[in-house]
CSV table of C-alpha atoms and ligand atoms in Angstrom, one decimal:
chain,number,residue,atom,x,y,z
S,1,MET,CA,275.2,-34.7,65.8
S,2,GLU,CA,272.6,-32.3,65.5
S,3,HIS,CA,269.4,-32.9,67.5
S,4,SER,CA,266.5,-33.3,65.7
S,5,GLU,CA,262.4,-32.2,67.2
S,6,ILE,CA,260.3,-34.3,68.5
S,7,LYS,CA,257.8,-32.9,65.8
S,8,SER,CA,259.5,-34.6,63.0
S,9,LEU,CA,260.4,-37.4,64.1
S,10,LEU,CA,257.1,-38.6,65.7
S,11,ARG,CA,255.6,-37.7,61.3
S,12,THR,CA,258.4,-40.3,59.8
S,13,SER,CA,257.6,-43.0,58.9
S,14,LEU,CA,259.2,-46.2,58.8
S,15,SER,CA,259.3,-49.2,56.8
S,16,GLU,CA,259.3,-52.2,59.4
S,17,ASN,CA,263.8,-53.0,60.0
S,18,GLU,CA,264.1,-49.4,59.4
S,19,SER,CA,265.8,-47.5,61.9
S,20,ARG,CA,267.5,-44.5,62.0
S,21,ASP,CA,270.9,-42.3,64.2
S,22,VAL,CA,268.9,-39.4,65.8
S,23,VAL,CA,270.0,-37.5,68.7
S,24,VAL,CA,266.6,-35.6,71.1
S,25,LYS,CA,266.6,-33.3,74.2
S,26,GLY,CA,264.2,-32.7,76.1
S,27,TRP,CA,262.9,-33.1,79.3
S,28,VAL,CA,261.7,-35.7,80.7
S,29,ARG,CA,257.7,-36.1,81.2
S,30,THR,CA,256.4,-39.2,82.5
S,31,LYS,CA,259.3,-42.6,83.1
S,32,ARG,CA,258.1,-45.7,83.6
S,33,GLU,CA,260.3,-49.1,84.5
S,34,ASN,CA,259.7,-53.4,84.7
S,35,LYS,CA,263.5,-55.4,85.2
S,36,SER,CA,264.2,-55.3,81.7
S,37,ILE,CA,263.5,-51.1,80.5
S,38,ALA,CA,262.6,-48.2,81.3
S,39,PHE,CA,260.0,-46.4,79.1
S,40,ILE,CA,260.6,-42.1,78.9
S,41,ALA,CA,258.0,-39.8,77.7
S,42,LEU,CA,260.2,-37.2,76.1
S,43,ASN,CA,259.5,-32.9,75.5
S,44,ASP,CA,261.0,-31.0,74.0
S,45,GLY,CA,257.7,-28.1,72.8
S,46,SER,CA,257.7,-28.8,69.8
S,47,CYS,CA,255.1,-30.3,69.9
S,48,VAL,CA,251.7,-31.7,72.1
S,49,ALA,CA,252.8,-35.1,71.9
S,50,SER,CA,256.5,-36.9,73.6
S,51,ILE,CA,258.5,-39.6,72.2
S,52,GLN,CA,259.2,-42.4,73.8
S,53,ILE,CA,262.2,-43.6,74.9
S,54,VAL,CA,262.9,-46.8,75.4
S,55,ALA,CA,266.2,-47.1,77.2
S,56,GLU,CA,268.0,-51.1,77.4
S,57,LEU,CA,268.3,-52.2,81.6
S,58,SER,CA,270.7,-54.1,80.7
S,59,LEU,CA,273.2,-51.8,79.4
S,60,PRO,CA,276.5,-50.9,81.3
S,61,GLN,CA,275.3,-47.8,80.8
S,62,PHE,CA,271.8,-47.5,82.0
S,63,ASN,CA,273.0,-49.1,85.6
S,64,ASP,CA,270.0,-48.0,88.6
S,65,ASP,CA,271.7,-45.2,90.1
S,66,PHE,CA,272.5,-43.3,86.3
S,67,ILE,CA,268.7,-44.5,86.2
S,68,LYS,CA,266.8,-43.0,89.1
S,69,ARG,CA,268.1,-39.8,88.4
S,70,ILE,CA,265.8,-39.5,85.0
S,71,SER,CA,263.0,-37.8,86.6
S,72,THR,CA,259.8,-36.5,85.4
S,73,GLY,CA,261.3,-32.5,85.0
S,74,ALA,CA,265.5,-34.1,84.5
S,75,CYS,CA,266.3,-32.8,81.7
S,76,ILE,CA,268.5,-34.6,78.4
S,77,ALA,CA,270.0,-35.8,75.3
S,78,VAL,CA,269.4,-39.3,73.8
S,79,LYS,CA,271.8,-41.1,71.1
S,80,GLY,CA,270.6,-43.4,69.7
S,81,LEU,CA,267.7,-45.7,66.8
S,82,LEU,CA,264.5,-44.4,65.7
S,83,VAL,CA,262.4,-47.0,64.9
S,84,PRO,CA,258.9,-48.1,64.8
S,85,SER,CA,257.1,-48.5,67.7
S,86,MET,CA,255.2,-51.9,68.9
S,87,GLY,CA,253.4,-50.0,71.5
S,88,ARG,CA,249.7,-48.3,71.2
S,89,GLY,CA,249.4,-45.2,69.8
S,90,GLN,CA,252.7,-44.3,69.0
S,91,SER,CA,253.9,-45.5,65.6
S,92,VAL,CA,258.5,-44.8,66.3
S,93,GLU,CA,260.2,-44.1,69.4
S,94,ILE,CA,263.5,-44.4,70.3
S,95,GLN,CA,265.8,-47.1,71.4
S,96,ALA,CA,268.6,-45.7,74.0
S,97,HIS,CA,272.1,-46.0,73.1
S,98,GLU,CA,273.6,-43.1,75.7
S,99,ILE,CA,271.7,-40.3,77.8
S,100,GLU,CA,273.4,-37.6,78.6
S,101,ILE,CA,271.3,-35.8,82.1
S,102,TYR,CA,271.8,-32.2,81.7
S,103,GLY,CA,269.9,-31.4,84.5
S,104,GLU,CA,267.8,-33.4,87.2
S,105,ALA,CA,264.8,-32.2,88.9
S,106,ASN,CA,264.8,-33.0,92.0
S,107,THR,CA,260.8,-35.7,92.3
S,108,GLU,CA,261.1,-34.4,96.3
S,109,GLU,CA,260.4,-30.8,95.3
S,110,TYR,CA,259.6,-30.4,91.7
S,111,PRO,CA,255.7,-29.7,91.5
S,112,LEU,CA,255.2,-31.0,88.4
S,113,GLN,CA,255.0,-34.3,89.5
S,114,LYS,CA,251.6,-35.7,88.6
S,115,LYS,CA,249.3,-34.8,85.8
S,116,GLY,CA,245.8,-33.2,86.3
S,117,HIS,CA,247.0,-30.8,88.3
S,118,SER,CA,244.4,-27.7,88.2
S,119,LEU,CA,244.7,-24.5,86.4
S,120,GLU,CA,244.2,-22.0,89.6
S,121,PHE,CA,247.1,-24.4,91.1
S,122,LEU,CA,250.1,-23.6,87.7
S,123,ARG,CA,248.6,-20.2,87.9
S,124,GLU,CA,250.9,-19.5,91.5
S,125,ILE,CA,253.7,-21.7,89.8
S,126,ALA,CA,253.7,-19.6,86.2
S,127,HIS,CA,257.4,-20.2,85.6
S,128,LEU,CA,257.2,-24.2,85.1
S,129,ARG,CA,253.4,-24.3,83.9
S,130,LEU,CA,255.0,-23.5,80.5
S,131,ARG,CA,256.1,-26.9,80.4
S,132,THR,CA,252.3,-28.7,81.2
S,133,ASN,CA,250.8,-29.8,78.5
S,134,THR,CA,248.7,-27.5,78.2
S,135,PHE,CA,250.0,-24.1,78.8
S,136,GLY,CA,252.7,-25.6,75.5
S,137,ALA,CA,249.7,-25.8,73.4
S,138,VAL,CA,247.8,-23.1,74.2
S,139,LEU,CA,251.4,-21.0,73.6
S,140,ARG,CA,251.6,-22.4,69.9
S,141,ILE,CA,249.0,-21.9,69.7
S,142,ARG,CA,249.1,-18.0,70.6
S,143,ASN,CA,251.9,-18.0,68.4
S,144,ALA,CA,250.1,-19.9,65.1
S,145,MET,CA,248.3,-16.9,66.0
S,146,ALA,CA,250.3,-13.7,66.2
S,147,TYR,CA,251.9,-15.0,63.0
S,148,ALA,CA,248.4,-15.3,61.1
S,149,LEU,CA,247.3,-11.5,62.3
S,150,HIS,CA,250.2,-10.4,61.0
S,151,THR,CA,250.1,-12.4,57.7
S,152,PHE,CA,246.5,-11.4,56.8
S,153,TYR,CA,247.7,-7.4,57.4
S,154,GLN,CA,250.3,-7.4,55.3
S,155,GLU,CA,248.5,-10.1,52.8
S,156,ARG,CA,246.2,-6.8,52.4
S,157,GLY,CA,249.4,-4.1,52.6
S,158,PHE,CA,248.7,-3.3,55.6
S,159,VAL,CA,250.9,-1.3,56.9
S,160,TYR,CA,252.9,-2.0,61.0
S,161,LEU,CA,252.5,1.0,62.8
S,162,HIS,CA,254.4,1.2,66.7
S,163,THR,CA,252.5,3.1,68.3
S,164,PRO,CA,253.6,4.7,72.2
S,165,VAL,CA,253.4,2.2,75.1
S,166,ILE,CA,254.1,5.8,77.4
S,167,THR,CA,251.6,8.4,77.4
S,168,ALA,CA,251.6,11.6,78.0
S,169,SER,CA,247.3,11.8,77.0
S,170,ASP,CA,244.7,10.0,79.2
S,171,ALA,CA,241.5,10.5,76.5
S,172,GLU,CA,240.6,6.6,77.4
S,173,GLY,CA,240.2,5.1,79.6
S,174,ALA,CA,240.4,8.5,82.3
S,175,GLY,CA,241.2,6.2,86.3
S,176,GLU,CA,242.0,3.6,84.5
S,177,MET,CA,245.9,4.4,83.7
S,178,PHE,CA,249.2,2.6,85.1
S,179,GLN,CA,251.6,6.2,85.9
S,180,VAL,CA,254.7,6.2,84.2
S,181,THR,CA,256.8,8.9,86.6
S,182,THR,CA,261.0,9.2,88.1
S,183,LEU,CA,259.4,11.0,90.4
S,184,ASP,CA,260.2,10.3,94.5
S,185,ILE,CA,256.7,8.9,95.0
S,186,GLU,CA,257.4,9.4,98.8
S,187,ASN,CA,258.0,13.0,99.0
S,188,PRO,CA,257.8,14.6,95.4
S,189,PRO,CA,257.7,18.1,94.4
S,190,ARG,CA,254.6,20.0,95.2
S,191,LYS,CA,253.6,23.8,93.9
S,192,ASP,CA,250.3,25.3,95.7
S,193,GLY,CA,250.2,22.0,96.5
S,194,LYS,CA,249.8,19.6,94.2
S,195,VAL,CA,252.9,17.6,92.7
S,196,ASP,CA,254.4,19.0,90.5
S,197,TYR,CA,254.4,17.5,87.2
S,198,SER,CA,257.1,20.2,85.5
S,199,GLN,CA,259.4,18.4,87.4
S,200,ASP,CA,259.0,15.0,86.0
S,201,PHE,CA,260.5,13.2,83.0
S,202,PHE,CA,258.7,14.4,80.6
S,203,GLY,CA,257.5,17.9,81.7
S,204,ARG,CA,254.7,16.4,82.0
S,205,SER,CA,252.3,13.3,83.8
S,206,ALA,CA,252.9,10.4,81.7
S,207,ASN,CA,251.3,7.2,81.9
S,208,LEU,CA,251.2,3.0,80.3
S,209,THR,CA,248.5,3.6,76.8
S,210,VAL,CA,245.0,1.5,77.4
S,211,SER,CA,244.5,1.7,73.7
S,212,GLY,CA,247.0,2.3,70.6
S,213,GLN,CA,243.7,4.1,68.4
S,214,LEU,CA,245.0,7.5,68.4
S,215,GLU,CA,248.1,7.0,67.0
S,216,GLY,CA,246.9,4.2,64.6
S,217,GLU,CA,244.3,7.0,63.9
S,218,LEU,CA,247.0,8.9,62.8
S,219,GLY,CA,249.1,6.4,61.1
S,220,ALA,CA,245.9,5.9,59.1
S,221,MET,CA,245.7,10.1,57.5
S,222,ALA,CA,249.5,8.7,56.0
S,223,LEU,CA,249.0,5.4,55.2
S,224,GLY,CA,246.1,4.3,54.0
S,225,LYS,CA,245.6,1.3,56.4
S,226,ILE,CA,247.6,0.6,59.4
S,227,TYR,CA,247.5,-2.2,62.6
S,228,THR,CA,249.2,-1.6,65.6
S,229,PHE,CA,249.7,-5.0,67.7
S,230,GLY,CA,251.6,-4.6,70.9
S,231,PRO,CA,250.6,-5.1,74.5
S,232,THR,CA,248.3,-2.7,76.1
S,233,PHE,CA,247.8,-1.5,80.5
S,234,ARG,CA,244.6,-0.9,82.5
S,235,ALA,CA,244.2,-0.7,86.2
S,236,GLU,CA,240.8,-1.8,85.9
S,237,ASN,CA,240.5,-3.2,89.1
S,238,SER,CA,238.1,-5.9,88.1
S,239,ASN,CA,239.1,-9.0,88.9
S,240,THR,CA,237.3,-10.7,85.8
S,241,PRO,CA,238.2,-14.0,84.0
S,242,ARG,CA,238.4,-11.8,80.8
S,243,HIS,CA,240.4,-8.8,81.7
S,244,LEU,CA,244.0,-8.6,82.3
S,245,ALA,CA,246.2,-5.6,83.8
S,246,GLU,CA,248.5,-6.6,80.8
S,247,PHE,CA,246.9,-7.3,77.5
S,248,TRP,CA,247.9,-7.5,74.1
S,249,MET,CA,245.6,-5.7,71.6
S,250,ASN,CA,245.5,-5.3,67.9
S,251,GLU,CA,244.8,-2.3,66.8
S,252,PRO,CA,243.8,-1.0,62.3
S,253,GLU,CA,243.4,1.7,61.3
S,254,MET,CA,241.7,2.5,57.8
S,255,ALA,CA,241.3,5.3,55.3
S,256,PHE,CA,238.4,5.8,53.8
S,257,TYR,CA,236.7,2.2,55.2
S,258,GLU,CA,233.0,3.5,56.0
S,259,ILE,CA,231.2,1.7,58.8
S,260,LYS,CA,230.2,-1.4,56.5
S,261,ASP,CA,233.6,-1.3,55.1
S,262,ASN,CA,234.8,-1.6,59.0
S,263,MET,CA,232.8,-4.2,59.9
S,264,ASP,CA,233.5,-6.6,56.9
S,265,LEU,CA,237.0,-6.3,57.7
S,266,ALA,CA,236.5,-7.7,61.2
S,267,GLU,CA,235.2,-10.3,60.1
S,268,GLU,CA,236.7,-11.4,57.5
S,269,PHE,CA,239.8,-10.9,59.8
S,270,LEU,CA,238.3,-14.0,62.5
S,271,LYS,CA,237.4,-16.1,60.6
S,272,TYR,CA,240.8,-16.4,59.2
S,273,LEU,CA,242.7,-16.3,63.2
S,274,VAL,CA,239.9,-19.3,63.4
S,275,ARG,CA,240.5,-21.5,59.8
S,276,TYR,CA,243.9,-20.6,60.6
S,277,ALA,CA,244.0,-22.7,64.2
S,278,LEU,CA,242.2,-25.1,62.4
S,279,ASP,CA,244.6,-25.4,59.5
S,280,ASN,CA,248.1,-25.0,61.1
S,281,CYS,CA,247.1,-25.9,65.4
S,282,ARG,CA,245.6,-28.9,65.0
S,283,GLU,CA,247.0,-31.6,67.2
S,284,ASP,CA,247.5,-29.1,69.6
S,285,LEU,CA,243.0,-28.1,69.5
S,286,GLU,CA,242.2,-31.3,69.2
S,287,PHE,CA,244.2,-31.8,72.5
S,288,LEU,CA,242.4,-29.3,74.5
S,289,CYS,CA,238.8,-29.7,73.2
S,290,ASN,CA,239.3,-33.7,74.7
S,291,MET,CA,240.9,-32.0,77.2
S,292,TYR,CA,238.6,-28.7,79.2
S,293,ASP,CA,236.0,-28.8,76.5
S,294,ARG,CA,234.4,-31.5,74.0
S,295,GLU,CA,232.8,-28.6,72.1
S,296,LEU,CA,236.0,-26.7,71.2
S,297,ILE,CA,236.6,-27.6,67.6
S,298,ALA,CA,233.4,-27.4,66.2
S,299,ARG,CA,232.5,-23.9,67.4
S,300,LEU,CA,235.6,-23.2,65.7
S,301,GLU,CA,234.1,-25.1,62.3
S,302,SER,CA,230.7,-23.0,63.0
S,303,ILE,CA,232.3,-19.9,62.7
S,304,ILE,CA,234.0,-20.1,59.8
S,305,GLU,CA,230.4,-21.5,58.1
S,306,ALA,CA,228.3,-18.5,59.6
S,307,THR,CA,227.7,-14.9,58.5
S,308,PHE,CA,227.7,-13.2,61.5
S,309,THR,CA,224.3,-11.4,61.9
S,310,ARG,CA,224.0,-6.9,62.0
S,311,LEU,CA,221.8,-4.9,63.6
S,312,ASP,CA,221.8,-2.6,65.5
S,313,TYR,CA,222.2,-1.4,69.6
S,314,THR,CA,218.2,-0.7,69.5
S,315,ALA,CA,216.9,-3.9,68.3
S,316,ALA,CA,219.4,-5.6,70.5
S,317,ILE,CA,217.3,-3.5,73.6
S,318,GLU,CA,214.1,-4.3,72.3
S,319,ILE,CA,215.3,-8.1,71.8
S,320,LEU,CA,216.3,-8.6,75.5
S,321,LYS,CA,213.8,-6.1,76.7
S,322,THR,CA,211.1,-9.0,76.0
S,323,SER,CA,213.6,-12.1,76.1
S,324,GLY,CA,211.0,-12.8,79.9
S,325,GLN,CA,214.7,-13.7,80.8
S,326,LYS,CA,216.5,-13.3,84.0
S,327,PHE,CA,219.1,-11.0,84.1
S,328,GLU,CA,221.6,-9.7,86.9
S,329,TYR,CA,221.6,-6.4,85.1
S,330,LYS,CA,218.3,-4.4,84.0
S,331,VAL,CA,218.0,-3.8,80.5
S,332,GLU,CA,217.4,-0.2,79.5
S,333,TRP,CA,218.6,1.6,76.0
S,334,GLY,CA,220.9,4.0,77.6
S,335,THR,CA,222.8,1.4,78.8
S,336,ASP,CA,225.2,-0.2,78.2
S,337,LEU,CA,225.5,-4.3,77.1
S,338,GLN,CA,226.6,-6.2,79.7
S,339,SER,CA,228.7,-10.0,78.9
S,340,GLU,CA,225.6,-11.9,80.3
S,341,HIS,CA,223.1,-9.5,77.9
S,342,GLU,CA,225.6,-9.9,74.8
S,343,ARG,CA,225.9,-14.2,75.9
S,344,TYR,CA,222.3,-14.4,75.6
S,345,LEU,CA,221.8,-12.7,71.7
S,346,VAL,CA,224.9,-14.1,70.9
S,347,GLU,CA,223.8,-18.0,72.5
S,348,LYS,CA,220.3,-18.4,72.6
S,349,HIS,CA,218.6,-15.4,70.3
S,350,PHE,CA,220.3,-16.0,67.4
S,351,LYS,CA,222.8,-18.6,68.0
S,352,ASN,CA,225.2,-16.4,65.4
S,353,PRO,CA,228.1,-14.0,66.4
S,354,VAL,CA,226.5,-10.4,66.8
S,355,ILE,CA,227.9,-7.4,64.7
S,356,LEU,CA,226.7,-5.2,67.2
S,357,THR,CA,225.7,-1.2,65.8
S,358,ASP,CA,225.3,2.7,66.0
S,359,TYR,CA,225.2,2.5,70.0
S,360,PRO,CA,224.0,5.4,72.2
S,361,LYS,CA,226.6,8.3,72.3
S,362,LYS,CA,226.9,8.9,75.9
S,363,ILE,CA,228.3,5.0,76.3
S,364,LYS,CA,231.1,5.0,73.6
S,365,ALA,CA,233.9,7.6,73.6
S,366,PHE,CA,234.5,11.3,71.5
S,367,TYR,CA,235.7,10.5,68.8
S,368,MET,CA,232.9,8.1,67.2
S,369,LYS,CA,231.2,8.8,64.0
S,370,GLN,CA,227.8,10.6,65.6
S,371,ASN,CA,225.0,9.3,63.6
S,372,GLU,CA,222.2,12.0,62.1
S,373,ASP,CA,219.3,11.2,65.0
S,374,GLY,CA,221.8,13.2,67.4
S,375,LYS,CA,221.6,9.6,69.8
S,376,THR,CA,223.8,7.5,68.7
S,377,VAL,CA,227.2,6.4,67.4
S,378,ARG,CA,228.9,4.5,64.4
S,379,ALA,CA,229.6,2.0,66.8
S,380,MET,CA,230.7,-2.2,66.6
S,381,ASP,CA,230.5,-4.6,68.4
S,382,VAL,CA,231.8,-8.0,68.1
S,383,LEU,CA,229.7,-10.7,70.4
S,384,PHE,CA,231.4,-13.5,70.4
S,385,PRO,CA,229.5,-17.5,72.0
S,386,SER,CA,231.4,-18.0,74.7
S,387,ILE,CA,233.0,-14.7,75.4
S,388,GLY,CA,231.2,-11.7,74.4
S,389,GLU,CA,232.4,-8.9,73.3
S,390,ILE,CA,235.7,-10.2,71.1
S,391,ILE,CA,236.1,-6.8,69.4
S,392,GLY,CA,234.8,-2.3,70.4
S,393,GLY,CA,234.9,-0.6,67.0
S,394,SER,CA,233.8,2.0,65.0
S,395,GLN,CA,233.7,4.9,62.3
S,396,ARG,CA,235.6,7.4,63.5
S,397,GLU,CA,234.2,11.3,63.7
S,398,GLU,CA,236.0,13.5,61.1
S,399,ASN,CA,234.0,16.6,61.6
S,400,TYR,CA,236.9,19.5,63.8
S,401,GLU,CA,233.3,20.9,64.5
S,402,LYS,CA,231.4,17.8,66.0
S,403,LEU,CA,234.6,15.9,67.1
S,404,LEU,CA,235.4,19.9,69.2
S,405,GLY,CA,231.5,19.2,70.5
S,406,SER,CA,231.8,15.5,72.2
S,407,MET,CA,235.1,16.4,73.3
S,408,HIS,CA,233.4,19.0,75.3
S,409,GLU,CA,230.2,16.8,75.5
S,410,PHE,CA,232.5,14.0,77.3
S,411,GLY,CA,235.1,16.9,79.3
S,412,ILE,CA,238.5,16.4,77.5
S,413,LYS,CA,240.6,18.9,77.3
S,414,SER,CA,240.5,20.0,74.0
S,415,GLU,CA,243.6,21.9,74.2
S,416,ASP,CA,246.2,18.5,75.0
S,417,MET,CA,244.6,17.4,72.0
S,418,TRP,CA,245.2,19.6,69.7
S,419,TRP,CA,247.3,17.5,67.7
S,420,TYR,CA,244.5,14.6,67.4
S,421,LEU,CA,242.9,17.4,66.4
S,422,ASP,CA,244.8,18.5,63.2
S,423,THR,CA,243.7,15.4,62.1
S,424,ARG,CA,240.0,16.8,61.2
S,425,LYS,CA,241.5,20.6,60.3
S,426,PHE,CA,245.2,19.1,58.0
S,427,GLY,CA,243.2,16.3,55.1
S,428,THR,CA,240.5,15.0,56.9
S,429,ALA,CA,238.8,11.4,55.5
S,430,PRO,CA,236.5,9.2,57.0
S,431,HIS,CA,238.2,6.5,58.6
S,432,SER,CA,237.7,3.0,60.9
S,433,GLY,CA,239.1,0.7,63.0
S,434,PHE,CA,238.9,-1.3,65.7
S,435,GLY,CA,240.3,-3.2,68.2
S,436,LEU,CA,240.2,-6.8,68.4
S,437,GLY,CA,241.9,-8.4,72.6
S,438,PHE,CA,244.9,-10.9,71.5
S,439,GLU,CA,244.4,-12.5,74.4
S,440,ARG,CA,240.3,-12.9,73.9
S,441,LEU,CA,240.3,-14.3,71.1
S,442,LEU,CA,242.5,-16.7,72.3
S,443,LEU,CA,240.4,-17.5,74.9
S,444,PHE,CA,237.0,-18.7,71.7
S,445,ILE,CA,240.6,-20.2,69.8
S,446,THR,CA,241.6,-22.4,72.8
S,447,GLY,CA,238.5,-22.7,74.4
S,448,MET,CA,240.0,-22.1,78.1
S,449,THR,CA,237.6,-20.2,80.4
S,450,ASN,CA,239.8,-17.2,81.8
S,451,ILE,CA,242.6,-15.2,80.3
S,452,ARG,CA,244.9,-15.7,82.8
S,453,ASP,CA,245.9,-19.0,81.4
S,454,VAL,CA,246.6,-17.7,77.4
S,455,ILE,CA,248.7,-15.5,78.6
S,456,PRO,CA,252.3,-16.9,79.5
S,457,PHE,CA,252.8,-14.7,82.5
S,458,PRO,CA,249.6,-12.8,82.9
S,459,ARG,CA,249.1,-9.5,84.6
S,460,TYR,CA,246.2,-8.6,86.9
S,461,PRO,CA,245.0,-6.5,90.9
S,462,GLN,CA,247.3,-8.5,92.9
S,463,ASN,CA,249.7,-10.7,90.9
S,464,ALA,CA,253.1,-9.8,89.3
S,465,GLU,CA,255.8,-12.2,90.0
S,466,PHE,CA,257.1,-14.1,87.1
E,501,LIG,P1,234.7,-4.7,78.1
E,501,LIG,O1,233.7,-4.3,77.9
E,501,LIG,O2,234.9,-6.0,78.1
E,501,LIG,O3,235.8,-3.5,79.8
E,501,LIG,P2,236.3,-2.5,76.4
E,501,LIG,O4,234.7,-1.2,76.1
E,501,LIG,O5,236.6,-1.6,78.3
E,501,LIG,O6,236.2,-4.0,77.0
E,501,LIG,P3,237.7,-1.7,74.6
E,501,LIG,O7,238.7,-0.1,75.4
E,501,LIG,O8,236.9,-1.5,73.2
E,501,LIG,O9,236.9,-2.5,75.2
E,501,LIG,O10,238.6,-2.2,74.1
E,501,LIG,C1,239.3,-3.5,72.7
E,501,LIG,C2,239.3,-4.7,73.1
E,501,LIG,O11,240.7,-5.3,74.2
E,501,LIG,C3,237.6,-5.3,73.6
E,501,LIG,O12,237.1,-6.0,72.8
E,501,LIG,C4,238.2,-6.1,74.5
E,501,LIG,O13,237.9,-7.7,72.8
E,501,LIG,C5,239.8,-6.2,74.3
E,501,LIG,N1,240.1,-5.8,76.5
E,501,LIG,C6,239.6,-4.5,76.5
E,501,LIG,N2,239.9,-5.0,78.4
E,501,LIG,C7,240.9,-6.3,78.0
E,501,LIG,C8,241.4,-6.1,79.2
E,501,LIG,N3,242.0,-5.6,80.7
E,501,LIG,N4,241.7,-7.4,79.5
E,501,LIG,C9,242.0,-7.4,77.7
E,501,LIG,N5,241.3,-7.7,76.8
E,501,LIG,C10,240.7,-6.5,77.0
E,502,LIG,MN1,236.7,-2.6,80.3
C-alpha cells in the first residue's frame, strides 16, 4: 500500500464512525505511554503538525521490547486505521496495526531529545536541525518563496538567465572574493616574483561570483527582461546576523526600464512574495509567529497594505541629522547609511517601507547612471522594517563615455571590462535592475533574526562543516 502524506491526512474530515486504511512514514517526534496505550507523534516534513499514532499495548506485536525501540528521532512506517480523534488539538489520528522500524535513534546519543533547543545550539548540529519544527517551517517557506519568485517573473515574461558562478571579472567587491584555482597553493608557479596565473586553469586568476549583474545586463540587452537566481559568494569577514559568505541572490535586469519602473517592479515583487507567503504558508507562519515573533503576521500584512515611501538620500540625511537620535555611526552627507540609520527611517520616522534613491556617486558602484548634478547616481535601495536593506538596485549608466569615465574614477581597468563596455558601444539602451538577497527576504518573511537560520547549510567565517 502506498503511503500518504501526513499533511493531507490531517486535512481529511471523517464523520463519527468513518475510518480509512492508511500507511504513513516519518520520524518520531515524541512518544508518551500509559499502561495500555502508546501515543506517538509522527512527522514526515510535509507540514509542521505531527499526526498522532495510537498503539494498543495489548496487541502482541507491540510488546515492551518493541515499543521501547520507538523513541524520539526513530524512523518508522505505520499501517493502520485513520479515525476521528477524541484528543484535543487534532481531528484525526491513526490506530496502529503494524509498525515497521526503519531506523532507531539511540536515546543516549540523539541530540534532539527535548523541545526548545536554542537556535545557537541547533547551528552546531545543522545536519539534524532540519528535523526540528522550526527548520521544517523555515525551509518549507524558503521553498515556497523560491517558487513564488520564479512564478512572479515567469508570469511577466522575464527570461531566467543562468549567469556564471566562476568569473574572472573583479569589478565589484574587490577583496571580498573567493579565489578559484587549480594551482598548487603551497608552491605556485611564479614569474617576476608574482604568481603566474597564466598557468592557472583559466589562464588567468578567477573567483566565485559576487553578483550576476554584469552578465545579467548582457542578457537584458538581448532578451529584454531577464532575472538571475543563484548562489553568490562574498568573503567579507563580517560576522553579522545579516551576512553570509554564500547566499542566494535574485537579480532582475530590464531593458528600457528607468529608475521609476525599477522601483515599481521592486515594490510589486516584494508585495507579491509576502502575499504568496500569507496565502500559502499559513500554518508555518503561525507556528513561527507563536514561537518567535508575535508581530510577524501583522507585519507581513502591513507590507501588502503599504505604499512604500520614496525619497532621496539627501532628504534622508536631513531627517537623520535633525532626528535627535543617538547613532553609533555619525550621519554626514557622503557617507553610507548603516543599518541603524536605515531602520530608524523605516521603523521610527516613516513607520513604512522606504525606497531611498539618488545616493552620492562615491559610495555606490561605478555602473550606476549619473545624475545631472554630477554628485549623485540613480541608485535605489529598498529598506524594510527589522531588516534594513533588502534590495539594492539602480538605473545603469548607458552612455559609453560616462561609463568609461567612472571606471577610471573607480580605478577599474577598462581593458578587462571590454565585453561590458561593448553593450554601451553596440545598441545601448536605458536599463535598470536590482538585487534581492534571498535570505534577507526570508528573515523578513519568517521573523528569524539571524541569517544563518534561514538557509539550510550556512557558510560564514570559520564554518563550512555541514
Ligand atoms: P550590505 O550593505 O548589507 O552589505 P550590499 O550593499 O553589500 O549590502 P549589494 O551588493 O547591493 O549589497 O547586494 C544586493 C543584496 O544582496 C543586498 O540588498 C542584500 O539583500 C544582499 N546581500 C548582500 N551581501 C550579503 C551577504 N553577505 N549575505 C546575504 N545577503 C547579502
Ligand atoms: Mn556588503
